[in-house]
Coordinates of C-alpha atoms in Angstrom, one line a residue:
M168 CA 90.9 -122.1 -47.7
M169 CA 90.3 -123.9 -51.2
I170 CA 87.4 -126.2 -51.2
I171 CA 88.1 -129.8 -52.3
G172 CA 86.5 -130.0 -55.7
T173 CA 86.9 -133.8 -56.6
T174 CA 86.4 -137.0 -55.1
Q175 CA 89.6 -138.8 -56.0
Q176 CA 91.0 -135.4 -53.8
L177 CA 88.5 -135.4 -51.1
L178 CA 89.3 -139.4 -50.6
A179 CA 93.7 -139.0 -51.1
A180 CA 92.8 -136.4 -48.5
S181 CA 91.4 -138.7 -45.8
C182 CA 93.4 -140.6 -45.9
S183 CA 96.3 -139.3 -46.0
S184 CA 94.7 -136.8 -42.6
R185 CA 93.9 -140.8 -40.9
G186 CA 97.6 -142.2 -42.2
E187 CA 95.5 -145.1 -44.2
P188 CA 97.2 -146.5 -46.9
G189 CA 96.8 -145.4 -50.1
L190 CA 97.6 -146.4 -54.0
T191 CA 98.7 -144.5 -57.3
L192 CA 96.2 -145.1 -60.4
D193 CA 99.6 -145.5 -62.7
Q194 CA 99.7 -149.0 -61.4
P195 CA 98.0 -151.9 -62.1
H196 CA 95.0 -152.2 -58.9
P197 CA 95.7 -155.0 -57.0
S198 CA 92.1 -155.6 -57.0
P199 CA 89.9 -154.4 -59.7
S200 CA 87.0 -155.8 -58.2
G201 CA 87.2 -153.4 -54.9
S202 CA 87.5 -150.4 -56.8
L203 CA 84.9 -148.3 -55.6
L204 CA 86.2 -145.6 -58.0
A205 CA 88.1 -144.3 -61.0
A206 CA 90.5 -141.3 -60.9
P207 CA 92.8 -139.2 -63.4
Q208 CA 96.4 -141.4 -64.3
G209 CA 98.9 -139.8 -61.4
E210 CA 96.7 -138.8 -58.6
E211 CA 96.8 -140.8 -55.2
V212 CA 94.0 -142.6 -54.0
P213 CA 92.6 -144.7 -51.3
D214 CA 92.3 -148.2 -51.2
T215 CA 88.6 -147.9 -51.0
L216 CA 88.7 -151.9 -50.1
A217 CA 90.5 -152.0 -47.5
L218 CA 88.6 -148.5 -45.5
A219 CA 85.8 -150.5 -46.4
T220 CA 87.0 -153.3 -44.5
K221 CA 88.5 -150.9 -41.5
W222 CA 85.6 -148.6 -41.6
G223 CA 83.1 -152.5 -41.4
S224 CA 80.9 -151.6 -44.5
Q225 CA 80.1 -153.9 -47.6
T226 CA 82.8 -155.7 -49.8
Q227 CA 81.2 -158.2 -51.0
F228 CA 78.5 -158.0 -53.8
E229 CA 76.1 -161.4 -54.8
T230 CA 74.9 -160.8 -58.4
T231 CA 71.6 -161.7 -58.2
R232 CA 69.3 -161.6 -61.5
A233 CA 67.6 -158.4 -62.9
R234 CA 63.8 -158.9 -63.1
K235 CA 62.8 -157.7 -66.4
V236 CA 59.9 -154.7 -66.2
K237 CA 57.7 -154.0 -69.0
R238 CA 59.8 -151.5 -71.7
H239 CA 57.2 -148.5 -71.8
F240 CA 57.7 -146.0 -74.7
D241 CA 60.7 -143.2 -73.9
E242 CA 61.8 -145.4 -71.6
L243 CA 65.7 -146.1 -71.3
S244 CA 66.7 -149.6 -73.2
E245 CA 68.1 -152.4 -71.4
D246 CA 71.0 -153.1 -72.1
S247 CA 72.0 -149.5 -70.5
R248 CA 70.8 -150.4 -67.1
L249 CA 72.9 -151.2 -64.1
T250 CA 72.9 -154.8 -63.9
D251 CA 76.2 -155.5 -62.6
A252 CA 75.8 -154.9 -58.4
E253 CA 79.3 -153.5 -57.4
S254 CA 78.5 -150.8 -60.4
N255 CA 75.1 -149.8 -58.9
F256 CA 76.3 -149.7 -55.6
R257 CA 78.9 -147.1 -57.0
V258 CA 76.4 -144.6 -59.2
T259 CA 73.4 -145.2 -56.6
V260 CA 75.9 -144.9 -53.2
F261 CA 79.0 -144.2 -53.1
N262 CA 78.7 -141.1 -55.8
A263 CA 75.9 -140.3 -54.5
C264 CA 77.8 -139.2 -50.6
L265 CA 80.1 -137.4 -52.6
D266 CA 78.3 -135.1 -53.5
I267 CA 76.1 -134.6 -50.7
I268 CA 79.7 -134.1 -48.8
I269 CA 81.5 -131.7 -51.0
Q270 CA 78.3 -129.6 -51.5
Q271 CA 77.9 -129.2 -47.7
L272 CA 81.8 -128.6 -47.5
S273 CA 81.4 -126.1 -50.1
Q274 CA 78.7 -124.2 -48.4
R275 CA 79.9 -124.7 -45.1
F276 CA 83.1 -122.7 -46.3
T277 CA 81.8 -120.5 -48.2
S278 CA 80.0 -118.0 -44.7
L279 CA 82.9 -118.8 -43.5
N280 CA 85.5 -117.6 -46.0
A281 CA 82.7 -114.5 -45.7
T282 CA 83.0 -114.0 -42.2
V283 CA 86.8 -114.1 -42.5
N284 CA 87.6 -111.8 -45.3
M285 CA 85.2 -109.9 -42.9
F286 CA 87.6 -109.4 -40.7
E287 CA 90.9 -109.3 -42.7
A288 CA 91.7 -106.4 -41.4
I289 CA 92.9 -107.8 -37.4
H290 CA 94.6 -110.9 -39.0
P291 CA 98.2 -110.4 -38.0
N292 CA 99.2 -110.8 -41.7
T293 CA 97.6 -108.1 -42.8
L294 CA 98.4 -105.8 -40.0
L295 CA 101.8 -106.7 -41.1
Q296 CA 101.8 -106.8 -44.8
A297 CA 99.2 -104.2 -45.7
K298 CA 99.7 -100.6 -46.7
D299 CA 97.9 -97.8 -44.4
E300 CA 94.9 -96.8 -47.8
D301 CA 94.4 -100.8 -47.4
L302 CA 94.1 -101.0 -43.6
H303 CA 92.0 -98.1 -42.9
Q304 CA 89.3 -99.5 -45.5
A305 CA 89.6 -103.0 -44.2
A306 CA 88.8 -101.0 -41.0
Q307 CA 85.6 -99.2 -42.3
R308 CA 84.2 -101.9 -43.9
L309 CA 84.9 -103.9 -40.6
R310 CA 83.6 -100.7 -38.7
E311 CA 79.9 -100.2 -40.7
H312 CA 79.9 -103.4 -41.0
Y313 CA 79.2 -104.0 -36.5
S314 CA 78.3 -99.4 -36.6
R315 CA 76.5 -100.7 -32.9
D316 CA 79.9 -102.6 -31.6
I317 CA 82.2 -100.1 -33.2
A318 CA 83.0 -97.4 -32.7
A319 CA 84.4 -94.5 -35.6
S320 CA 88.0 -94.1 -34.1
F321 CA 88.1 -98.0 -34.6
P322 CA 90.3 -97.5 -38.1
G323 CA 93.2 -94.8 -36.3
Q324 CA 93.2 -96.6 -33.3
L325 CA 94.1 -99.5 -35.1
L326 CA 97.0 -97.8 -37.6
S327 CA 98.7 -96.7 -34.1
F328 CA 98.0 -100.6 -32.4
R329 CA 100.1 -101.6 -35.9
T330 CA 102.2 -98.6 -35.4
C331 CA 102.8 -99.1 -31.5
F332 CA 103.5 -103.1 -31.7
R333 CA 105.3 -104.4 -35.2
D334 CA 107.5 -106.1 -33.7
Q335 CA 105.8 -108.0 -31.4
I336 CA 103.2 -109.4 -34.4
Q337 CA 105.7 -110.1 -36.4
K338 CA 106.0 -113.2 -33.9
L339 CA 102.5 -114.2 -34.4
K340 CA 100.7 -116.1 -36.2
S341 CA 96.5 -116.3 -35.3
V342 CA 94.3 -113.6 -33.8
A343 CA 94.5 -115.9 -30.4
D344 CA 97.7 -114.7 -30.0
L345 CA 97.2 -111.0 -30.9
V346 CA 94.3 -110.9 -27.6
K347 CA 96.9 -112.1 -25.4
M348 CA 99.2 -110.6 -26.3
L349 CA 97.0 -107.2 -26.3
I350 CA 94.6 -107.9 -23.1
V351 CA 96.4 -110.4 -21.3
Y352 CA 100.5 -109.2 -21.1
N353 CA 99.4 -105.3 -21.9
P354 CA 96.3 -104.5 -19.6
A355 CA 97.9 -101.4 -19.2
V356 CA 97.4 -100.0 -22.9
T357 CA 93.7 -101.8 -23.8
S358 CA 91.7 -98.4 -22.5
T359 CA 93.7 -96.6 -25.7
F360 CA 93.1 -99.2 -28.0
S361 CA 89.4 -99.9 -27.2
E362 CA 87.5 -100.7 -29.6
V363 CA 90.4 -102.7 -31.0
C364 CA 89.7 -105.3 -27.7
T365 CA 85.8 -104.9 -29.0
A366 CA 86.9 -106.0 -32.7
F367 CA 89.1 -108.7 -31.5
I368 CA 86.6 -110.1 -28.9
L369 CA 83.3 -110.2 -31.8
F370 CA 86.3 -112.5 -33.9
L371 CA 87.0 -114.6 -30.7
T372 CA 83.2 -115.2 -29.8
L373 CA 81.4 -115.7 -33.0
P374 CA 80.0 -119.3 -33.6
V375 CA 82.7 -121.1 -36.0
T376 CA 80.7 -123.9 -36.9
V377 CA 76.2 -124.2 -37.1
A378 CA 77.0 -127.3 -34.2
T379 CA 77.2 -124.8 -31.7
A380 CA 74.6 -122.3 -32.7
E381 CA 72.1 -125.8 -32.8
R382 CA 73.9 -126.5 -29.2
S383 CA 73.0 -123.6 -27.1
F384 CA 69.4 -123.6 -28.7
S385 CA 69.0 -127.6 -27.3
K386 CA 70.5 -126.4 -23.6
L387 CA 67.5 -123.2 -23.8
K388 CA 65.2 -125.4 -24.8
L389 CA 65.8 -128.0 -22.0
I390 CA 66.3 -125.1 -19.1
K391 CA 63.6 -122.7 -20.2
N392 CA 60.6 -125.1 -20.3
Y393 CA 56.6 -124.9 -19.4
L394 CA 57.2 -125.0 -15.4
R395 CA 60.0 -122.0 -15.9
S396 CA 57.6 -120.1 -18.0
T397 CA 57.5 -117.0 -15.6
M398 CA 62.4 -116.9 -15.4
G399 CA 63.6 -113.8 -16.0
Q400 CA 66.1 -113.0 -18.3
E401 CA 68.9 -112.7 -15.8
R402 CA 68.4 -116.4 -13.9
L403 CA 67.8 -117.7 -16.9
S404 CA 71.0 -116.4 -18.2
G405 CA 73.2 -117.9 -14.8
L406 CA 71.7 -121.2 -15.4
F407 CA 72.1 -121.3 -19.3
L408 CA 76.2 -120.6 -18.4
L409 CA 76.2 -123.3 -15.7
S410 CA 74.6 -125.8 -18.3
I411 CA 77.1 -125.2 -21.1
E412 CA 80.0 -124.9 -18.4
S413 CA 79.2 -128.1 -16.3
D414 CA 83.1 -129.5 -16.4
R415 CA 83.9 -126.0 -14.6
A416 CA 80.5 -125.8 -12.8
K417 CA 81.2 -129.5 -11.4
K418 CA 84.5 -128.5 -10.1
L419 CA 83.5 -125.5 -7.9
D420 CA 83.4 -125.4 -4.2
I421 CA 80.0 -125.2 -3.1
Q422 CA 79.5 -125.2 0.6
R423 CA 81.7 -121.8 -0.6
I424 CA 79.3 -120.5 -2.6
V425 CA 76.4 -121.1 -0.2
D426 CA 78.3 -119.3 2.5
K427 CA 79.4 -116.2 0.0
F428 CA 75.1 -115.9 -1.6
A429 CA 74.3 -115.7 2.2
E430 CA 76.4 -113.8 3.7
R431 CA 75.1 -111.1 0.9
K432 CA 71.6 -111.5 1.2
A433 CA 71.4 -112.4 5.3
R434 CA 68.7 -109.9 6.5
R435 CA 69.2 -110.5 10.4
V436 CA 69.2 -106.9 12.2
P437 CA 70.5 -106.2 14.6
F438 CA 68.6 -105.4 17.8
K439 CA 69.9 -103.2 21.0

């Protein structure tokens, strides 16, 4: 995945995804006072004034008289300071926000690309196009990285999996489709490709974003408070799962669950 490297491309991509109007810079800008950035000729950027109005941002800037301060040695000259309110907003607020967004996107996708490259061996395109040696090396790297979860037989199982299901793999586009094809539609062969199933499950259960893991820790903090300091791991895992999957938990038949629990925990001893 390519990272958008310029502010103009970032804004153009965000507006094209929302279906918002844009303008071409080889034509005169209809509102020079509303232009918050400049781009090379020929690039398409959004109408910043229309975007600011839609998002509820400030569109009018009042120019106030610049306060004169005493200039000391080795300071900037008076004529190089930003006295225009719109230019000051563009430099100190607008461009600063865009720089932070681009930096955060670069950091986020750098870690995600490393994860995707690690699981490259189980992607449908790699399974179809890679040679046996390249696929074996990619599978070996994945096995060494997850040596506690994936056994040494994983590379051989992956090669056999590609040979057996090559026709089905050609119709698939993602790892989720591979999992559905192997585990759901062909459950009889999962024992044969057990390590391949483990690699698939590892890939699907990895947190895609940091926010997912942060939400998990927030739930854990709410559940295991100082009143539940002696709670065991099994009970904590059950309450944790119920809290995360609260939407599904609300649809359960509580009375049926209570009856099953009472049957399992029945301590009545029949006397003759």
